PDB file of C-alpha atoms in Angstrom:
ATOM      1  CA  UNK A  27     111.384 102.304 107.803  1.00 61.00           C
ATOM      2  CA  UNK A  28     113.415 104.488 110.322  1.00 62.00           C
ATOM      3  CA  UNK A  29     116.286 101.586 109.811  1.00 76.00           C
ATOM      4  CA  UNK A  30     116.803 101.538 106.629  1.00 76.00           C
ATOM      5  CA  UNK A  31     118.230 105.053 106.570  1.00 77.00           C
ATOM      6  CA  UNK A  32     121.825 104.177 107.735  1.00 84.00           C
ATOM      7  CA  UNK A  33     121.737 101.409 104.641  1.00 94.00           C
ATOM      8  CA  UNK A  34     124.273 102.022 101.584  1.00 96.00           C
ATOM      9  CA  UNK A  35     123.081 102.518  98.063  1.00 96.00           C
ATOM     10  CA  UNK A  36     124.262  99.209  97.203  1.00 97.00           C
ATOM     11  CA  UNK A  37     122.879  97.100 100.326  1.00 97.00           C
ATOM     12  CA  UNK A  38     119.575  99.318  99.851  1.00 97.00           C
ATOM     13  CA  UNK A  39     119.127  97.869  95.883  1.00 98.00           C
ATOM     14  CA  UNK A  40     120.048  94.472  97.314  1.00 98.00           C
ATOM     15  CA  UNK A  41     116.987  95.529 100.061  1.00 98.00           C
ATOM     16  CA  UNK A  42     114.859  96.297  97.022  1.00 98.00           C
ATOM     17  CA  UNK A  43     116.046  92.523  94.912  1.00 98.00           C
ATOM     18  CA  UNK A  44     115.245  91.167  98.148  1.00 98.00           C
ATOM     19  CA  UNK A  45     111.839  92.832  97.924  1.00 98.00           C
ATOM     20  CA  UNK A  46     111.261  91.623  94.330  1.00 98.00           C
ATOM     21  CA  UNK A  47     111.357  88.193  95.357  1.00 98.00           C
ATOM     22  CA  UNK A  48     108.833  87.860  97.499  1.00 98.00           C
ATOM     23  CA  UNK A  49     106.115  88.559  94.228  1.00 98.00           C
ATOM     24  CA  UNK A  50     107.260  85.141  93.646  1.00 98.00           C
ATOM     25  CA  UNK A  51     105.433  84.273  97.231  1.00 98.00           C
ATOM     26  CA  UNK A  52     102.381  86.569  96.790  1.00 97.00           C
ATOM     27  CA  UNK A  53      99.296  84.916  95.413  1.00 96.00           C
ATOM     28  CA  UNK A  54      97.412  86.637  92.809  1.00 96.00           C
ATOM     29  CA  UNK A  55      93.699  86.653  95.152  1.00 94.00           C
ATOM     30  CA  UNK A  56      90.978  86.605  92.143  1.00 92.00           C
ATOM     31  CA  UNK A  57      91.194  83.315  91.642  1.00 94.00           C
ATOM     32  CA  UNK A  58      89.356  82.031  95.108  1.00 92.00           C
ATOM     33  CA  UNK A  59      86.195  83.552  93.294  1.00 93.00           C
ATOM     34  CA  UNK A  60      87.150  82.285  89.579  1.00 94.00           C
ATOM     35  CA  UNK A  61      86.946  78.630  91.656  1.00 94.00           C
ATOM     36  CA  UNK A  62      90.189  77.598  89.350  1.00 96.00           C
ATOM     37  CA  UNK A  63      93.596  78.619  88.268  1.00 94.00           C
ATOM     38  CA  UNK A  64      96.287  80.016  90.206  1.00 94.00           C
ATOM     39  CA  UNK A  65      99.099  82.637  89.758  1.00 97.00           C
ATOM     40  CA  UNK A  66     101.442  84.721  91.833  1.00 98.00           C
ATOM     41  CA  UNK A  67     102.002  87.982  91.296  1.00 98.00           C
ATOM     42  CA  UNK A  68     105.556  87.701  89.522  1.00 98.00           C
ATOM     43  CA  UNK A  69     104.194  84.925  86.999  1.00 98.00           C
ATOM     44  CA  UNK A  70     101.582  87.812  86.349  1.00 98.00           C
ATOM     45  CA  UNK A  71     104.213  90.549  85.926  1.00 98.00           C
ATOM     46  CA  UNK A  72     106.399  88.607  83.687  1.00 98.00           C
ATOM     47  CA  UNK A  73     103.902  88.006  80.851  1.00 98.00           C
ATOM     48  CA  UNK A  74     102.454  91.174  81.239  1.00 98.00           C
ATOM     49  CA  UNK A  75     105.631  92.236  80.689  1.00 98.00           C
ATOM     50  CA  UNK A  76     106.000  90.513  77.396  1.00 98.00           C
ATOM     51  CA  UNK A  77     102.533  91.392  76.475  1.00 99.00           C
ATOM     52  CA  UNK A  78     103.467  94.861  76.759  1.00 98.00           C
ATOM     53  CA  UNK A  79     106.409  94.389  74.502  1.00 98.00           C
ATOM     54  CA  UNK A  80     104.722  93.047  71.621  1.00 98.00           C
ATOM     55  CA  UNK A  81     102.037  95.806  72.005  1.00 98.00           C
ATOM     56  CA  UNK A  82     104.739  98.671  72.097  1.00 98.00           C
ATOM     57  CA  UNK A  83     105.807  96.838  69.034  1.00 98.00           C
ATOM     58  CA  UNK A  84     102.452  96.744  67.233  1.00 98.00           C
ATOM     59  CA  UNK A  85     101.886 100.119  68.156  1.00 98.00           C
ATOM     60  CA  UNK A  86     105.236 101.576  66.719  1.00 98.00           C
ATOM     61  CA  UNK A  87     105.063 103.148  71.044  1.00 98.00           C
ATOM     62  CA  UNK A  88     108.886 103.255  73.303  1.00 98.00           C
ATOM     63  CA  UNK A  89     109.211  99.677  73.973  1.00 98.00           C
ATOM     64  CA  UNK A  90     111.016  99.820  76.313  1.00 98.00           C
ATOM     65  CA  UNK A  91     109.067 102.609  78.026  1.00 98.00           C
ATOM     66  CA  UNK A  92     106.314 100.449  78.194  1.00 98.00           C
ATOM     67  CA  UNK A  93     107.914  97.099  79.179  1.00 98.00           C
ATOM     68  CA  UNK A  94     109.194  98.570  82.248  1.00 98.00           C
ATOM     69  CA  UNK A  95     105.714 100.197  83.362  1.00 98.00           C
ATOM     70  CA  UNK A  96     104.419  96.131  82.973  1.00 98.00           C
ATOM     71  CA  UNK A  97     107.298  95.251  85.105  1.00 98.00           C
ATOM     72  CA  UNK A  98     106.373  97.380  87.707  1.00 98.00           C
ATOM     73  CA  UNK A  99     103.222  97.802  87.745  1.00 98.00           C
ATOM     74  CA  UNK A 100     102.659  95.254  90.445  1.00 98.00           C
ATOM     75  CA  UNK A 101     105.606  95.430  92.581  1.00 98.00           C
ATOM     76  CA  UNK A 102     103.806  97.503  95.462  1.00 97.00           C
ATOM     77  CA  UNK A 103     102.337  94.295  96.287  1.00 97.00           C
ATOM     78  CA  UNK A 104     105.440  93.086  97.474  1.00 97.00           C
ATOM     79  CA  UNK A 105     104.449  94.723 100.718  1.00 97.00           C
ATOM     80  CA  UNK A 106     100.401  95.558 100.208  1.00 96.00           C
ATOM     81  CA  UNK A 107      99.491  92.124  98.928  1.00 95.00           C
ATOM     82  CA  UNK A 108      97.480  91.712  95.767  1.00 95.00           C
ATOM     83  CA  UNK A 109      93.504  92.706  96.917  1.00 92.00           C
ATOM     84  CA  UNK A 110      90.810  91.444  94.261  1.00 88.00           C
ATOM     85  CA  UNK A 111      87.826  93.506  93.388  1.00 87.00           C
ATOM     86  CA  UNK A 112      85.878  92.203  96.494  1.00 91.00           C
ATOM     87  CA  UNK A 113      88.416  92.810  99.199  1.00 91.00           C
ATOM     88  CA  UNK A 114      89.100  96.645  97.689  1.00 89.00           C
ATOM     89  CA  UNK A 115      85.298  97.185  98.998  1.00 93.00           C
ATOM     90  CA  UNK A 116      86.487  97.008 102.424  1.00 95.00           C
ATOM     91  CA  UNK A 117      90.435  97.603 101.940  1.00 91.00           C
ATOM     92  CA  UNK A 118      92.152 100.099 101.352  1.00 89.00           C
ATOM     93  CA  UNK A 119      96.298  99.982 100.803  1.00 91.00           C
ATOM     94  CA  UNK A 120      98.805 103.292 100.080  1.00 96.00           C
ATOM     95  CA  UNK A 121     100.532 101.624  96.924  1.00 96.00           C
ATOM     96  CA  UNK A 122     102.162 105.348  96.488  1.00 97.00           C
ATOM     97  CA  UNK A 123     103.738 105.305  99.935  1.00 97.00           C
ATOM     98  CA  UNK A 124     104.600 101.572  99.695  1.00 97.00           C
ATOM     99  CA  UNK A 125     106.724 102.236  96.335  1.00 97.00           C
ATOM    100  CA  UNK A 126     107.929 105.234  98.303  1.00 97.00           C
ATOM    101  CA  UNK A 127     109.848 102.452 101.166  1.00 97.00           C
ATOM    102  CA  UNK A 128     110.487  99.798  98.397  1.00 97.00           C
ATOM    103  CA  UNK A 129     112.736 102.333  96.467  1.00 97.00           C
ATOM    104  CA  UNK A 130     113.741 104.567  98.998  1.00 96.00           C
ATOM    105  CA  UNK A 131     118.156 105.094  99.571  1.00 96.00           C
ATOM    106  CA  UNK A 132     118.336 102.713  96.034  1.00 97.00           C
ATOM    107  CA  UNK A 133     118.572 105.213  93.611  1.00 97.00           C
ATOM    108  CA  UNK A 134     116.022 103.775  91.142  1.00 98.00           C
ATOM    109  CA  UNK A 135     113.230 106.617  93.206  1.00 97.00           C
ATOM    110  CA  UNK A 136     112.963 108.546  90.394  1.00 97.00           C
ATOM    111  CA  UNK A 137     112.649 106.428  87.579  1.00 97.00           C
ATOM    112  CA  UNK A 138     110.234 103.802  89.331  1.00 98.00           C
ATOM    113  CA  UNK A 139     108.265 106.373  90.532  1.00 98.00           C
ATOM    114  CA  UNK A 140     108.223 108.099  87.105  1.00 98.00           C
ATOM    115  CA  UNK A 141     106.901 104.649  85.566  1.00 98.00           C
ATOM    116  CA  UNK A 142     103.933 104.518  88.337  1.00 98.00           C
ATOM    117  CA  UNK A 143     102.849 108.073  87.771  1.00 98.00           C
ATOM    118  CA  UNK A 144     102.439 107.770  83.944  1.00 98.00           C
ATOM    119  CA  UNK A 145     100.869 104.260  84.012  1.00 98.00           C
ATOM    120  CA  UNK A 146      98.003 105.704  86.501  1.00 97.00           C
ATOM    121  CA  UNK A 147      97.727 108.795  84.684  1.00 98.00           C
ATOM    122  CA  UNK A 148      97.012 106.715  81.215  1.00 98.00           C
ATOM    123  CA  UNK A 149      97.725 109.823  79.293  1.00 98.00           C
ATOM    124  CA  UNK A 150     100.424 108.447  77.325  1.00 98.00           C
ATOM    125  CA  UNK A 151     100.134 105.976  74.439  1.00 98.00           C
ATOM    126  CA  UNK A 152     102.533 103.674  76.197  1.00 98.00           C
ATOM    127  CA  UNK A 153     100.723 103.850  79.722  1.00 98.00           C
ATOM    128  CA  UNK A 154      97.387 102.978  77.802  1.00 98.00           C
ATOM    129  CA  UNK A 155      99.680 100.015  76.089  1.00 98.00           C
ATOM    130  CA  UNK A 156     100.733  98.756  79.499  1.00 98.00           C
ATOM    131  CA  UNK A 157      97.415  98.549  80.838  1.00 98.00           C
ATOM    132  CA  UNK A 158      96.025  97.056  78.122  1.00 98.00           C
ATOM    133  CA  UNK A 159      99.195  94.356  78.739  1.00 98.00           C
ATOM    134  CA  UNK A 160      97.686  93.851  82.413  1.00 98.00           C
ATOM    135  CA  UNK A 161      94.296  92.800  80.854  1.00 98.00           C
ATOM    136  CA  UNK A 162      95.635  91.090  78.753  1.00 98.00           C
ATOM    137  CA  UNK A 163      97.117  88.738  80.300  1.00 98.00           C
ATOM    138  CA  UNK A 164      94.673  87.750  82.399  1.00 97.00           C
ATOM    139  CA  UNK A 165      92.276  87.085  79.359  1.00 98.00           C
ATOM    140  CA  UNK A 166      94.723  84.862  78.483  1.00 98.00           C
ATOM    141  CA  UNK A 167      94.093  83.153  81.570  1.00 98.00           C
ATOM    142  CA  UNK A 168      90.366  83.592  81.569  1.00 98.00           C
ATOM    143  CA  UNK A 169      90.629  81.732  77.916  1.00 98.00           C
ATOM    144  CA  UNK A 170      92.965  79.331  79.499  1.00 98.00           C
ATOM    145  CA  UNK A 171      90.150  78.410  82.253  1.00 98.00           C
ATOM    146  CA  UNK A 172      87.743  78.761  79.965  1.00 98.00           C
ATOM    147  CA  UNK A 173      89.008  75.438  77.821  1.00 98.00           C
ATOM    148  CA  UNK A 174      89.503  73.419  80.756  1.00 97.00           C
ATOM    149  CA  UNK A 175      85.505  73.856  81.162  1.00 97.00           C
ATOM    150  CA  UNK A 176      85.010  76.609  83.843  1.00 97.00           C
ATOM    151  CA  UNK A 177      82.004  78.579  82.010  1.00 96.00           C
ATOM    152  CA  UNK A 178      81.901  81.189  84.543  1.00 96.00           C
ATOM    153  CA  UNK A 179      86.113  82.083  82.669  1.00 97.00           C
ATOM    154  CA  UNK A 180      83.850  82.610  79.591  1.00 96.00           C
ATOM    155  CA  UNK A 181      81.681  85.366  81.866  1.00 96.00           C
ATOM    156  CA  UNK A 182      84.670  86.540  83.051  1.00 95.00           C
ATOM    157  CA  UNK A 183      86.100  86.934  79.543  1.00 97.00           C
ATOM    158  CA  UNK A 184      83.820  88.570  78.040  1.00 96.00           C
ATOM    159  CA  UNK A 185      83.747  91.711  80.829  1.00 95.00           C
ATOM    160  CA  UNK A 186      87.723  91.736  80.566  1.00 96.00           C
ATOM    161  CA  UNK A 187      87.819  92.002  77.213  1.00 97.00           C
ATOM    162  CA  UNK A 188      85.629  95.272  77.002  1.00 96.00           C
ATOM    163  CA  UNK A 189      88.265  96.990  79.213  1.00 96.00           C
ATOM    164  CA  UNK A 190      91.023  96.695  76.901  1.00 98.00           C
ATOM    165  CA  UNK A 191      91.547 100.275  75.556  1.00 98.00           C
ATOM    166  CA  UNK A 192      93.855 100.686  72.279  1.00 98.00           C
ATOM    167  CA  UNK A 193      93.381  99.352  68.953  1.00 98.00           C
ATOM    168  CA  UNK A 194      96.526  97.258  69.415  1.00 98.00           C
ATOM    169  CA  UNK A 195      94.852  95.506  72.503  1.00 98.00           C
ATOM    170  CA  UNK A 196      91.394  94.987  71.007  1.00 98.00           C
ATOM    171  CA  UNK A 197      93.180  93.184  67.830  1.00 98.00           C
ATOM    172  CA  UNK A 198      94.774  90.973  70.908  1.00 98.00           C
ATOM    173  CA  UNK A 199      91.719  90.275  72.822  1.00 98.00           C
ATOM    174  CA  UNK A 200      89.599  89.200  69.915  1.00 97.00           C
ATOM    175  CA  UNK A 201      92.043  86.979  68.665  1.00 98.00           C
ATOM    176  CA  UNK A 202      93.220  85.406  72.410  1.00 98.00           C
ATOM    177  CA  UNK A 203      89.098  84.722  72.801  1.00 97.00           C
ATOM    178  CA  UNK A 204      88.384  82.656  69.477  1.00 97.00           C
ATOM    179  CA  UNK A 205      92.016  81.000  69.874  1.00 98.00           C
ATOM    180  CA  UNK A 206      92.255  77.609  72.147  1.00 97.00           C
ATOM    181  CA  UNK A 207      94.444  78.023  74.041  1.00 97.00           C
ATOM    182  CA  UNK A 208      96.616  74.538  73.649  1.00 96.00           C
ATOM    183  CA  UNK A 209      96.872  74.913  69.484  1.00 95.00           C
ATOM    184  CA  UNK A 210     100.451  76.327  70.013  1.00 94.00           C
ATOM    185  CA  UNK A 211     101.548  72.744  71.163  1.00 92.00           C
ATOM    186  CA  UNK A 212      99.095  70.547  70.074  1.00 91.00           C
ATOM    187  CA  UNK A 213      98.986  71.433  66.114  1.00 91.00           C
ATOM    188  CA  UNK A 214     102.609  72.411  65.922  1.00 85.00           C
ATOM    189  CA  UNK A 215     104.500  68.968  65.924  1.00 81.00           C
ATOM    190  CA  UNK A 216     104.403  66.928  62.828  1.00 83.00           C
ATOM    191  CA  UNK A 217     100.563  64.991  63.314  1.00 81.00           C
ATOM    192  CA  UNK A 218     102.747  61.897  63.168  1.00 81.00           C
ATOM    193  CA  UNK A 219     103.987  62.069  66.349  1.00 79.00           C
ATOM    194  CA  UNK A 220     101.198  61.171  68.117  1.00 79.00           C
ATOM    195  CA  UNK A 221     100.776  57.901  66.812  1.00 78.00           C
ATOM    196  CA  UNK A 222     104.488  57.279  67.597  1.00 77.00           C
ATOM    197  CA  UNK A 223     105.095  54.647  69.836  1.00 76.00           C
ATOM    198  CA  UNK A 224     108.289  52.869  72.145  1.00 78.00           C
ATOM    199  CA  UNK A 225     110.822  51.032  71.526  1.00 72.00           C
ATOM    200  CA  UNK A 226     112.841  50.521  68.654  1.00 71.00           C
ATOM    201  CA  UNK A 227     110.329  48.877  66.219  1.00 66.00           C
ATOM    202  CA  UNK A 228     107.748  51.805  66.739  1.00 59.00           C
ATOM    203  CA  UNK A 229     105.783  50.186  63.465  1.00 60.00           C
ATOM    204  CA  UNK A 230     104.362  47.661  65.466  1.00 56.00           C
TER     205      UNK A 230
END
C-alpha cells in the first residue's frame, strides 16, 4: 500500500469505486457445498441492502443508518475474498486492516469504519437490523433453492432462520419460508394471460 500514499483524495475515491467493482467479480463460496445457486458478492450486498431498508422501516430504526451498514458489510471482500463456513476452519483474513487500505487517503475512513464497528458490535438496534438483513437474504435464496427441489436448501433453511435476531426479522423469515418463491410473478398477471396465444386471432 506504500503507493497509494502520493494519490489525491479524488483519484484515491476513484481507487476505492474501482475497488467496489470487483464484488461484482467475487463469487459468493457457499454455494459449492449447497450443490446449486450462485451469487457474487455485490448481488448479495444489494438486496441485503434493501432488506435492511424495509427492516429499518418496520422497526421505526435510522434507515439510513442501517442501509449503509448492509452496503458495506461485505466490501472487505473486495480484497479478502468471500470464505464460507468450511474454509474459515483453516483461513483466516484481517477484514479490519483490509477496510483500513480500501478507504485509506479517500476520506470516507471514518464513516466506513464507523459502519463496520457498530455492525460487529450488534449493540445497536440498527446493527442487529442489518444483520438480520444479511440472513435474510440468503433465506431468500435458501427458499429460492428450496422450490427448484434441492431438499438439503430446506436443511439449510431451517438453521438460517434460527439466527435471525429481532422481532422485525423473525416476522420476515417465517413469512419468506411458507411463501414460494415465484407467486410474485406467477399469480400477479391477470390468470388470462396464460392461455393467451399468437397472432392476431388469439381465440383460435
Amino acid at each position: 500500500m506504500g503507493n497509494m500514499k502520493g494519490r489525491d483524495k479524488t483519484t484515491r475515491i476513484v481507487d476505492f469505486l474501482n475497488e467496489c467493482g470487483m464484488l461484482r467479480k467475487t463469487p459468493r463460496t457457499g454455494y459449492q457445498f449447497l450443490g446449486s445457486g450462485c451469487e457474487n458478492v455485490a448481488e448479495h450486498s444489494f438486496r441485503t441492502a434493501v432488506i435492511g431498508h424495509v427492516l429499518a422501516l418496520m422497526a421505526g430504526a435510522d434507515v439510513a443508518r442501517t442501509t449503509y451498514m448492509c452496503l458495506f458489510h461485505d466490501l472487505h471482500e473486495s480484497r479478502t475474498g468471500d470464505f464460507n463456513y468450511v474454509n474459515r476452519i483453516y483461513n483466516n483474513s484481517d477484514r479490519v486492516l483490509a477496510l483500513k487500505h480500501a478507504t485509506g487517503g479517500t476520506g470516507l475512513e471514518e464513516e466506513i469504519m464507523g459502519y463496520w464497528d457498530e455492525l460487529e458490535e450488534t449493540a445497536t438496534l440498527e446493527a442487529k437490523l442489518a444483520q438480520d438483513a444479511d440472513q435474510l437474504d440468503f433465506i431468500l435464496i435458501l427458499k429460492e433453492e428450496f422450490d427448484m427441489g434441492n431438499k438439503y436448501a430446506g436443511q439449510w433453511l431451517e438453521m438460517a432462520v434460527q439466527r435471525v435476531r429481532t422481532e422485525w426479522g423473525q416476522e420476515l423469515a417465517e413469512t419468506i419460508a411458507k411463501t414460494d418463491h415465484k407467486d410474485w410473478w406467477f399469480l400477479g398477471p391477470d390468470p388470462s394471460w396464460w392461455s393467451r396465444k399468437n397472432g392476431k386471432d388469439k381465440k383460435k
